[in-house]
Amino acid sequence: MAEPAVAERWPKFRRRKVLIQPWYQLRVAATILLFILGYSLLLGFLMFYPLQQEFAT
């Protein structure tokens, strides 16, 4: 007997139609997004406020 084709040997990966714990995933995604925005604002303020003060004088 011949070996099965490669497509038959490997498991077929299918996209899930239902999210597992969608509210938890959305909450984690929103939290990460808020942290990224917060750190971006903080770092932007720390970098550009002194620069603006220096140019203003």
PDB file of C-alpha atoms in Angstrom:
ATOM      1  CA  MET A   1       0.000   0.000   0.000  1.00  0.00           C
ATOM      2  CA  ALA A   2       1.154   3.509  -0.760  1.00  0.00           C
ATOM      3  CA  GLU A   3       1.527   6.117   1.945  1.00  0.00           C
ATOM      4  CA  PRO A   4      -1.386   8.528   2.316  1.00  0.00           C
ATOM      5  CA  ALA A   5      -1.046  11.947   0.767  1.00  0.00           C
ATOM      6  CA  VAL A   6       0.407  14.729   2.870  1.00  0.00           C
ATOM      7  CA  ALA A   7      -2.969  16.450   3.156  1.00  0.00           C
ATOM      8  CA  GLU A   8      -4.502  13.304   4.615  1.00  0.00           C
ATOM      9  CA  ARG A   9      -1.690  12.672   7.090  1.00  0.00           C
ATOM     10  CA  TRP A  10      -1.659  16.033   8.795  1.00  0.00           C
ATOM     11  CA  PRO A  11      -4.600  17.163  10.930  1.00  0.00           C
ATOM     12  CA  LYS A  12      -6.827  19.711   9.303  1.00  0.00           C
ATOM     13  CA  PHE A  13      -6.868  22.995  11.190  1.00  0.00           C
ATOM     14  CA  ARG A  14     -10.249  24.604  11.062  1.00  0.00           C
ATOM     15  CA  ARG A  15     -11.309  28.005  12.294  1.00  0.00           C
ATOM     16  CA  ARG A  16     -13.559  27.847  15.324  1.00  0.00           C
ATOM     17  CA  LYS A  17     -16.979  29.303  14.786  1.00  0.00           C
ATOM     18  CA  VAL A  18     -17.511  30.069  18.478  1.00  0.00           C
ATOM     19  CA  LEU A  19     -15.156  32.101  20.624  1.00  0.00           C
ATOM     20  CA  ILE A  20     -14.168  30.626  23.951  1.00  0.00           C
ATOM     21  CA  GLN A  21     -15.158  33.086  26.694  1.00  0.00           C
ATOM     22  CA  PRO A  22     -15.747  36.075  24.377  1.00  0.00           C
ATOM     23  CA  TRP A  23     -16.394  38.568  27.199  1.00  0.00           C
ATOM     24  CA  TYR A  24     -13.119  37.642  28.912  1.00  0.00           C
ATOM     25  CA  GLN A  25     -11.211  38.014  25.641  1.00  0.00           C
ATOM     26  CA  LEU A  26     -12.807  41.393  24.962  1.00  0.00           C
ATOM     27  CA  ARG A  27     -12.034  42.584  28.491  1.00  0.00           C
ATOM     28  CA  VAL A  28      -8.390  41.526  28.201  1.00  0.00           C
ATOM     29  CA  ALA A  29      -8.087  43.165  24.765  1.00  0.00           C
ATOM     30  CA  ALA A  30      -9.616  46.417  26.065  1.00  0.00           C
ATOM     31  CA  THR A  31      -7.304  46.401  29.097  1.00  0.00           C
ATOM     32  CA  ILE A  32      -4.220  45.888  26.945  1.00  0.00           C
ATOM     33  CA  LEU A  33      -5.353  48.645  24.579  1.00  0.00           C
ATOM     34  CA  LEU A  34      -5.836  51.060  27.493  1.00  0.00           C
ATOM     35  CA  PHE A  35      -2.384  50.244  28.876  1.00  0.00           C
ATOM     36  CA  ILE A  36      -0.797  50.847  25.467  1.00  0.00           C
ATOM     37  CA  LEU A  37      -2.597  54.174  25.069  1.00  0.00           C
ATOM     38  CA  GLY A  38      -1.733  55.230  28.621  1.00  0.00           C
ATOM     39  CA  TYR A  39       1.951  54.424  28.254  1.00  0.00           C
ATOM     40  CA  SER A  40       2.045  56.151  24.863  1.00  0.00           C
ATOM     41  CA  LEU A  41       0.596  59.328  26.354  1.00  0.00           C
ATOM     42  CA  LEU A  42       2.930  59.176  29.351  1.00  0.00           C
ATOM     43  CA  LEU A  43       6.055  58.630  27.262  1.00  0.00           C
ATOM     44  CA  GLY A  44       4.986  61.276  24.754  1.00  0.00           C
ATOM     45  CA  PHE A  45       4.491  63.791  27.554  1.00  0.00           C
ATOM     46  CA  LEU A  46       7.822  62.918  29.172  1.00  0.00           C
ATOM     47  CA  MET A  47       9.682  63.260  25.872  1.00  0.00           C
ATOM     48  CA  PHE A  48       8.013  66.198  24.179  1.00  0.00           C
ATOM     49  CA  TYR A  49       7.016  68.503  27.053  1.00  0.00           C
ATOM     50  CA  PRO A  50      10.642  69.322  27.977  1.00  0.00           C
ATOM     51  CA  LEU A  51      11.410  69.778  24.286  1.00  0.00           C
ATOM     52  CA  GLN A  52       8.507  72.190  23.910  1.00  0.00           C
ATOM     53  CA  GLN A  53       9.654  74.105  26.993  1.00  0.00           C
ATOM     54  CA  GLU A  54      13.159  74.371  25.583  1.00  0.00           C
ATOM     55  CA  PHE A  55      11.919  75.718  22.248  1.00  0.00           C
ATOM     56  CA  ALA A  56       9.552  78.145  23.974  1.00  0.00           C
ATOM     57  CA  THR A  57      12.416  79.900  25.772  1.00  0.00           C
TER      58      THR A  57
END
